PDB file of C-alpha atoms and ligand atoms in Angstrom:
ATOM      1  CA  UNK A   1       0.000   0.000   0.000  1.00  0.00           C
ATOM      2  CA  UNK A   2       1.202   3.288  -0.816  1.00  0.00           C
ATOM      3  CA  UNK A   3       1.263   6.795   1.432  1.00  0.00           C
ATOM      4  CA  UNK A   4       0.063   8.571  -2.060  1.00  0.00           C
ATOM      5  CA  UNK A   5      -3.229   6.133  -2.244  1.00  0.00           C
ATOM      6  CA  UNK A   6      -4.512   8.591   1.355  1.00  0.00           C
ATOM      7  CA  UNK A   7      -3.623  12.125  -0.454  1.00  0.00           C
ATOM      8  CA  UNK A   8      -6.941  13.605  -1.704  1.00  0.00           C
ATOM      9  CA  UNK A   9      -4.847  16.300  -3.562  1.00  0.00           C
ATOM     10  CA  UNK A  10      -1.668  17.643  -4.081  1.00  0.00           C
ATOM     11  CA  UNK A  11      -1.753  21.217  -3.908  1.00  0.00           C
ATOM     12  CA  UNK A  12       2.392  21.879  -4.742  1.00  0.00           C
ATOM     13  CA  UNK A  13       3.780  19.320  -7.433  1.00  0.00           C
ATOM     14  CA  UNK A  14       7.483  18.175  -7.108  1.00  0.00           C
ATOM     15  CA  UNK A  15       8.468  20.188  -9.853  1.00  0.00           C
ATOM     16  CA  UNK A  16       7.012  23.426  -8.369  1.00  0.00           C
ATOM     17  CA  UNK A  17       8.474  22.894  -5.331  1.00  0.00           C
ATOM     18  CA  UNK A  18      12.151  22.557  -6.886  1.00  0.00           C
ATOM     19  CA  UNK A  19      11.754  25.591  -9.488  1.00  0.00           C
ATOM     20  CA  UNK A  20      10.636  27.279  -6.025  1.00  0.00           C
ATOM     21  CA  UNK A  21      13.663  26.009  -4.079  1.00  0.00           C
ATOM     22  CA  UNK A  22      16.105  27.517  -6.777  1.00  0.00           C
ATOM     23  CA  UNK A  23      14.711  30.901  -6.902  1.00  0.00           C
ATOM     24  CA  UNK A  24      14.923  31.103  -3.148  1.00  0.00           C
ATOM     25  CA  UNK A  25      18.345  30.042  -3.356  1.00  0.00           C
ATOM     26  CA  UNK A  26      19.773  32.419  -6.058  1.00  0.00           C
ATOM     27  CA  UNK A  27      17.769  35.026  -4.233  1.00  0.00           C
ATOM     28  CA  UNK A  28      19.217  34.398  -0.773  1.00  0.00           C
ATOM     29  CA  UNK A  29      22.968  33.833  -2.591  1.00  0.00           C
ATOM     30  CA  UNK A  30      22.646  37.653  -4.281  1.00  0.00           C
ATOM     31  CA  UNK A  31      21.044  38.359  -0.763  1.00  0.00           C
ATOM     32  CA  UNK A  32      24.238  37.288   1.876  1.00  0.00           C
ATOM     33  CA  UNK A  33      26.884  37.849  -0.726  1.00  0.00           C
ATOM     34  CA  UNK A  34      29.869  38.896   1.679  1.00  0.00           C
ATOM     35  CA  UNK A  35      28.072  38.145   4.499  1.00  0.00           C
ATOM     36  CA  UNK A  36      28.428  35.158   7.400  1.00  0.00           C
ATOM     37  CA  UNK A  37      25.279  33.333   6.775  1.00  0.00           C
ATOM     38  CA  UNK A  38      24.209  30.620   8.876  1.00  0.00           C
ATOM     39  CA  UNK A  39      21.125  28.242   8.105  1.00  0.00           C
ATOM     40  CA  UNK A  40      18.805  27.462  11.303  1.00  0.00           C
ATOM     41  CA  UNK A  41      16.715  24.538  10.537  1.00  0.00           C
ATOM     42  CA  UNK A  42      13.681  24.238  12.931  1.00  0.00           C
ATOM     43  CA  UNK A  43      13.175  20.118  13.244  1.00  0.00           C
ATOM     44  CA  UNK A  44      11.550  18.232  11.770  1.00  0.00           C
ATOM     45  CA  UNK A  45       9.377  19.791   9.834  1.00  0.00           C
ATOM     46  CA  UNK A  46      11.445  21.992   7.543  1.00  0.00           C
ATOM     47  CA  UNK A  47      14.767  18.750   6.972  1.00  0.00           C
ATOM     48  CA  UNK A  48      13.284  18.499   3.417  1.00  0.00           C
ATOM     49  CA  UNK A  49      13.553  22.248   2.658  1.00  0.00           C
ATOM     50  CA  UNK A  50      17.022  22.624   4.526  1.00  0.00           C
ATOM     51  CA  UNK A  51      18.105  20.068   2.179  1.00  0.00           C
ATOM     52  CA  UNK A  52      17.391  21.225  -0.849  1.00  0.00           C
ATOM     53  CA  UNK A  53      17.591  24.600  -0.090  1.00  0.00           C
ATOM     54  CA  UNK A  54      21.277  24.332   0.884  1.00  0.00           C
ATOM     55  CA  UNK A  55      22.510  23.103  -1.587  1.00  0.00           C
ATOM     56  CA  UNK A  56      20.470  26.124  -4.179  1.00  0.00           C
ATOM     57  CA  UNK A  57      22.490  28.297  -2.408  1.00  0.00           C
ATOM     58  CA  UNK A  58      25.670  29.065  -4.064  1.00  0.00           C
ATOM     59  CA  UNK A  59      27.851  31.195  -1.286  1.00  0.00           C
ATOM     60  CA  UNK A  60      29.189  29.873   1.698  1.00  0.00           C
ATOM     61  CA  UNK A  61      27.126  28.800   4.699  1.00  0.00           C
ATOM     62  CA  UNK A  62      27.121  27.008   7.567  1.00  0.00           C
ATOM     63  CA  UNK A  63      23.806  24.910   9.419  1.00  0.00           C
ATOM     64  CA  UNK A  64      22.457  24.316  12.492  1.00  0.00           C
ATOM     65  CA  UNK A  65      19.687  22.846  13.927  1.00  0.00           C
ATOM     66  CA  UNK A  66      17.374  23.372  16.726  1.00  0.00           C
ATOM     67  CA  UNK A  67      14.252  21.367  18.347  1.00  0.00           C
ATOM     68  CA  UNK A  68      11.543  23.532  19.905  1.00  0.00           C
ATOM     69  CA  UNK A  69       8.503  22.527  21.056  1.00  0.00           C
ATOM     70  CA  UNK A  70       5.005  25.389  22.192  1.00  0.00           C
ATOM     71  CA  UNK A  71       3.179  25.075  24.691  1.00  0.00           C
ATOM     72  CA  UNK A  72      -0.318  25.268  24.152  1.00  0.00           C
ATOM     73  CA  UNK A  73       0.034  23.811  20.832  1.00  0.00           C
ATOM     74  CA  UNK A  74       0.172  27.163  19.566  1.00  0.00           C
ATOM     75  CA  UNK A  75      -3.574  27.757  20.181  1.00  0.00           C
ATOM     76  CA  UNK A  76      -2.415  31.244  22.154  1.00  0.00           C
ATOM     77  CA  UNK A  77       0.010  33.949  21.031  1.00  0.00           C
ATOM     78  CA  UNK A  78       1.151  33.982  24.815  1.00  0.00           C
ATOM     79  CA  UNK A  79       2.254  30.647  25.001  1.00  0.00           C
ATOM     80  CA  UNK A  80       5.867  29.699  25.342  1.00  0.00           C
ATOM     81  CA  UNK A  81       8.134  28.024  23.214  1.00  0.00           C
ATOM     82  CA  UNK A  82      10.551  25.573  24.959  1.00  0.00           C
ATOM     83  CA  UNK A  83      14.083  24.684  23.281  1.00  0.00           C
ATOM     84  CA  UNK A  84      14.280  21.141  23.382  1.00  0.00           C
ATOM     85  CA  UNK A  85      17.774  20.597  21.384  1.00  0.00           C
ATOM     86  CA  UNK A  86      19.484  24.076  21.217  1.00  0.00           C
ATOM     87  CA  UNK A  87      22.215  25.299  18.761  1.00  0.00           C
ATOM     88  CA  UNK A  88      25.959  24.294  18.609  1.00  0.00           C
ATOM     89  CA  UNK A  89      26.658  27.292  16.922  1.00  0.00           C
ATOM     90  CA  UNK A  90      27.085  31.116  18.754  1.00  0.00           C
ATOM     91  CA  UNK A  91      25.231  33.727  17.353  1.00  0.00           C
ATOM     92  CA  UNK A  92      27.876  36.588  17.716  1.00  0.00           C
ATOM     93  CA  UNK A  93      28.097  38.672  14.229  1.00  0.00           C
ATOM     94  CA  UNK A  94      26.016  35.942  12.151  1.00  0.00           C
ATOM     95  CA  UNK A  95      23.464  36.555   9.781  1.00  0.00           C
ATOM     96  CA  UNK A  96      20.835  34.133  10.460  1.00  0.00           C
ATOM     97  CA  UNK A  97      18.223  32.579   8.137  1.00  0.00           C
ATOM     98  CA  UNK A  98      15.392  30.545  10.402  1.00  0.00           C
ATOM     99  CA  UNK A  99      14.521  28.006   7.781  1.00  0.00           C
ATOM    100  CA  UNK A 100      11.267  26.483   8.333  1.00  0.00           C
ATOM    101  CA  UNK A 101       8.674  24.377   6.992  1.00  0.00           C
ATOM    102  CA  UNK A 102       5.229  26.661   7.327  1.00  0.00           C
ATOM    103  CA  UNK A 103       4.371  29.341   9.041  1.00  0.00           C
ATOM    104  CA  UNK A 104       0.545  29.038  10.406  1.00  0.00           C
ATOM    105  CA  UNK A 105      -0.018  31.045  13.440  1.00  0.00           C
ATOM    106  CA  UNK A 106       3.237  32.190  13.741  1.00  0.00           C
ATOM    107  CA  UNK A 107       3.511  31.674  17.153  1.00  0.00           C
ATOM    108  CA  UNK A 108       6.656  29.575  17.362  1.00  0.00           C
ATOM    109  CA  UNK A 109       8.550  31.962  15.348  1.00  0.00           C
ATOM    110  CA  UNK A 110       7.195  35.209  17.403  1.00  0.00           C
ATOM    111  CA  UNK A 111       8.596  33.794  20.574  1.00  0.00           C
ATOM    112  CA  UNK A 112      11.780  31.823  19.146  1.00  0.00           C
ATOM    113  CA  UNK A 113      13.078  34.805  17.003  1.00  0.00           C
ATOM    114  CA  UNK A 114      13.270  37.200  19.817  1.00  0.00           C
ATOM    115  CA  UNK A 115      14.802  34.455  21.620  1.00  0.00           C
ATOM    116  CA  UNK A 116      17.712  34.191  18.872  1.00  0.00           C
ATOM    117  CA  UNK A 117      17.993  38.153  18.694  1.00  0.00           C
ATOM    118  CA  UNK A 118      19.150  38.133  22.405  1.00  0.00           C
ATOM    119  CA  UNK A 119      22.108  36.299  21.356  1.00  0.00           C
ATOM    120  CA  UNK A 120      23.377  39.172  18.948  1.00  0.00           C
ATOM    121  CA  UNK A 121      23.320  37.897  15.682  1.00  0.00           C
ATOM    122  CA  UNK A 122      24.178  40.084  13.080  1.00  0.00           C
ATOM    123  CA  UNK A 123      20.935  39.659  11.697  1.00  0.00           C
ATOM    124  CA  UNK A 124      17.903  37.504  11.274  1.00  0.00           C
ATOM    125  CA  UNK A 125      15.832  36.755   8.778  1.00  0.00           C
ATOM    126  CA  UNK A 126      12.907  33.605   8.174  1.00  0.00           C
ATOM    127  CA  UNK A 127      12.398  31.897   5.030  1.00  0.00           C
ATOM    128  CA  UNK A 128       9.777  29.199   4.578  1.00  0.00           C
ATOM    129  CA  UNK A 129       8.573  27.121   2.134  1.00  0.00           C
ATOM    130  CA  UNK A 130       4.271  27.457   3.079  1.00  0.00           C
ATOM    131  CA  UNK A 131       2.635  29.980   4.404  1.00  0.00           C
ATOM    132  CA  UNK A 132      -0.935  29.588   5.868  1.00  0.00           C
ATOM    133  CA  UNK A 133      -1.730  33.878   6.225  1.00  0.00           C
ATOM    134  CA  UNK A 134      -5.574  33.153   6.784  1.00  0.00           C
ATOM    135  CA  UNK A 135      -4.166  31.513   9.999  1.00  0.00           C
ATOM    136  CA  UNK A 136      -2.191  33.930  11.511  1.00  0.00           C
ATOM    137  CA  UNK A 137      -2.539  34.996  15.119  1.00  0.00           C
ATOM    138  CA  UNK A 138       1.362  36.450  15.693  1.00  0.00           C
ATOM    139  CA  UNK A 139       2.344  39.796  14.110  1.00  0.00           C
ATOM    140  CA  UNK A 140       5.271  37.824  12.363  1.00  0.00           C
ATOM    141  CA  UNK A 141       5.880  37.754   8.367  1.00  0.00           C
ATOM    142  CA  UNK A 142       8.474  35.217   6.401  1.00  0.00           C
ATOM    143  CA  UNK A 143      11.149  37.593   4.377  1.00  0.00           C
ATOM    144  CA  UNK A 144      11.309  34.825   2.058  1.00  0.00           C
ATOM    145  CA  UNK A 145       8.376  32.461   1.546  1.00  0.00           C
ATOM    146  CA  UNK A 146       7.667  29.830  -1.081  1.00  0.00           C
ATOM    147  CA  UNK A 147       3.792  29.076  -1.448  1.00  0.00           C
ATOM    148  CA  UNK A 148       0.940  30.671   0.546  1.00  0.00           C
ATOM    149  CA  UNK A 149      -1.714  27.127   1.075  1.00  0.00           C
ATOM    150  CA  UNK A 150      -5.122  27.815   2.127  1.00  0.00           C
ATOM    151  CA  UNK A 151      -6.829  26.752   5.610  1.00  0.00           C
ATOM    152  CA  UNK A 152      -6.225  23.194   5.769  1.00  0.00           C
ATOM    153  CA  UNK A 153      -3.906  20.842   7.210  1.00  0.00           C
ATOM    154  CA  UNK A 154      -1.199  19.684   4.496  1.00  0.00           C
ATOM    155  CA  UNK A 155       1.438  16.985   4.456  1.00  0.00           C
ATOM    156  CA  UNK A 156       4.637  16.211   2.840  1.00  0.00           C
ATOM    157  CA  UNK A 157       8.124  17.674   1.616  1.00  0.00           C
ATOM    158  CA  UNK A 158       8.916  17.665   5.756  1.00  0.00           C
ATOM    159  CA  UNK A 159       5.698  18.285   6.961  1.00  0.00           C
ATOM    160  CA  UNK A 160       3.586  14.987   8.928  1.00  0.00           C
ATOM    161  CA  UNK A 161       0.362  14.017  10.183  1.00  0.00           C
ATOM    162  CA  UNK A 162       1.310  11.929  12.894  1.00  0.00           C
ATOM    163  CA  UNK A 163       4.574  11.619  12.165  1.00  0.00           C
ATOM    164  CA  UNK A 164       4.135  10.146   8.370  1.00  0.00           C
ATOM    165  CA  UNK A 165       3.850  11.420   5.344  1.00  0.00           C
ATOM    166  CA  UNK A 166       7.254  13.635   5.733  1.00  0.00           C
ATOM    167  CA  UNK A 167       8.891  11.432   2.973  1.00  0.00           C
ATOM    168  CA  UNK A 168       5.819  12.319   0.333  1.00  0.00           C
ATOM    169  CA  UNK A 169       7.954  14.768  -2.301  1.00  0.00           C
ATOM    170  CA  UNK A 170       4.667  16.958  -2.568  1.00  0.00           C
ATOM    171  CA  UNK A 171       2.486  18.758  -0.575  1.00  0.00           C
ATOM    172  CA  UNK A 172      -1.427  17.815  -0.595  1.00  0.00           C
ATOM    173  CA  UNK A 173      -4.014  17.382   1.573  1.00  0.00           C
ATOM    174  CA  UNK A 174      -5.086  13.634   3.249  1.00  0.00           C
ATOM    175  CA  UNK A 175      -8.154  12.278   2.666  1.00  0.00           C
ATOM    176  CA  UNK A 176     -10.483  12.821   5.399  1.00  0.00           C
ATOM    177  CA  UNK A 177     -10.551   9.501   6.350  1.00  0.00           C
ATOM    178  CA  UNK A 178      -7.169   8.880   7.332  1.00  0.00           C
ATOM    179  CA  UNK A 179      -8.005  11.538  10.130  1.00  0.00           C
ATOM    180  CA  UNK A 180     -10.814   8.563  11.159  1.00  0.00           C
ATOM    181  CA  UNK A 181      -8.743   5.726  11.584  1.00  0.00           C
TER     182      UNK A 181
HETATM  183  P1  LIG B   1       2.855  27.906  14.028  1.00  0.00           P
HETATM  184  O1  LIG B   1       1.375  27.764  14.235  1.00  0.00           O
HETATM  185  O2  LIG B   1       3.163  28.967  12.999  1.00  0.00           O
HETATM  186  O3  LIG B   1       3.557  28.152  15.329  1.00  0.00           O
HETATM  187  O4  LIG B   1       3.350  26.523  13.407  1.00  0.00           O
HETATM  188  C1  LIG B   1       4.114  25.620  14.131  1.00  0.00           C
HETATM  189  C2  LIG B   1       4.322  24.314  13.436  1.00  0.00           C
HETATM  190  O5  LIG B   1       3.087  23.630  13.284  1.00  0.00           O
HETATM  191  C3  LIG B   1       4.893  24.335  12.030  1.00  0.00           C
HETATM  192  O6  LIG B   1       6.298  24.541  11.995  1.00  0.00           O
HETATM  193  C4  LIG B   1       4.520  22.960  11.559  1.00  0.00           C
HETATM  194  O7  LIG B   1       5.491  22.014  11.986  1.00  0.00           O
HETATM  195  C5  LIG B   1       3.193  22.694  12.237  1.00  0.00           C
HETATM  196  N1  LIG B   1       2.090  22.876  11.274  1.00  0.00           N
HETATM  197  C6  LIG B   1       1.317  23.968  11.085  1.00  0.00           C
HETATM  198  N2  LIG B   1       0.417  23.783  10.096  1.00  0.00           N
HETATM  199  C7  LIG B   1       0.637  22.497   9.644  1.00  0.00           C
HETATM  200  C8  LIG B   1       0.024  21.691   8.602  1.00  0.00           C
HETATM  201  O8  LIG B   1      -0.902  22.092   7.860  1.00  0.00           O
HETATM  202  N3  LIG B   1       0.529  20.439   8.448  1.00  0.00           N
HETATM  203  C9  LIG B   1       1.550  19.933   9.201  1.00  0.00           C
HETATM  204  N4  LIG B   1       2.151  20.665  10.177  1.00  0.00           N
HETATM  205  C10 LIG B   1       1.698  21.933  10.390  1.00  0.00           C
HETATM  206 MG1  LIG B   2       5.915  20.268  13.015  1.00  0.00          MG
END
């Protein structure tokens, strides 16, 4: 049996996703020419964008990674955000580029990016591949963003229901039954 038989649609094909991917990266190259960028990939969701998004970027950069999880399961723009596996890296004179897989309420990124900025980074920036506006409850916006998706819950290319459905090379939209079982 295979994951793609419990997709009801895919709303971003392979293909768009990787023409995407390579505009973001020429953009962000042209973008940090000359300067010390570091990529700051928010697990698990956004491994499949790091990935390919690292390697459309043609200047030098470094990676980290980080593990946070929110209280509240970002229902409430007060919540916190607790870092579960921090950085290796210091943040001293850095230009940082959250990478991340969707930005929904945009709670996680309201309280982990001021978080970051006490750490004196040269500068910080987010860049994700979806963006859910019609959900937003944070006053936070992605400086680079790949596809805005409408109000539903979406899987693949890093993103899961349950865990599965990361390893799907699209994103689309489960069949309401799989939400049954
Ligand atoms: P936030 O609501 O912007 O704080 O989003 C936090 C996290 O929720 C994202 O980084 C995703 O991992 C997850 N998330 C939000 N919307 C979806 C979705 O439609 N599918 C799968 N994960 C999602
Ligand atoms: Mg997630």
């Amino acid at each position: 049996m295979s994951m793609h038989d419990d997709i009801q649609e895919i709303l971003v094909s392979e293909a768009e996703l990787k023409e995407k991917v390579t505009q973001l990266g020429e953009q962000i190259s042209r973008d940090y020419a000359g300067k010390n960028l570091l990529l700051v990939s928010i697990l698990k969701g956004s491994v499949v964008f790091m990935a390919d998004l690292m390697r459309a970027i043609t200047i030098p950069a470094s990676i980290d990674f980080m593990v946070v999880s929110s209280y509240g399961a970002g229902t409430n723009t007060s919540g916190l955000v607790k870092i579960v596996k921090d950085l290796d890296q210091n943040l001293a004179g850095k230009d940082v580029l959250i990478v991340e897989d969707i930005l929904d309420t945009g709670v996680t990124l309201s309280k982990l990016k001021p978080m970051l900025e006490l750490r004196n980074p040269n500068s910080i920036r987010i860049c994700t591949i979806l963006d859910k506006p019609s959900r937003r409850k944070a006053d936070i916006t992605a400086d680079y963003q790949g596809f805005a998706v409408p109000d539903e819950f979406v899987v693949g290319y890093g993103l899961d229901y349950d865990e599965k459905y990361r390893n799907l090379p699209f994103v689309g939209v489960l069949k309401p039954q799989v939400y049954q079982k």
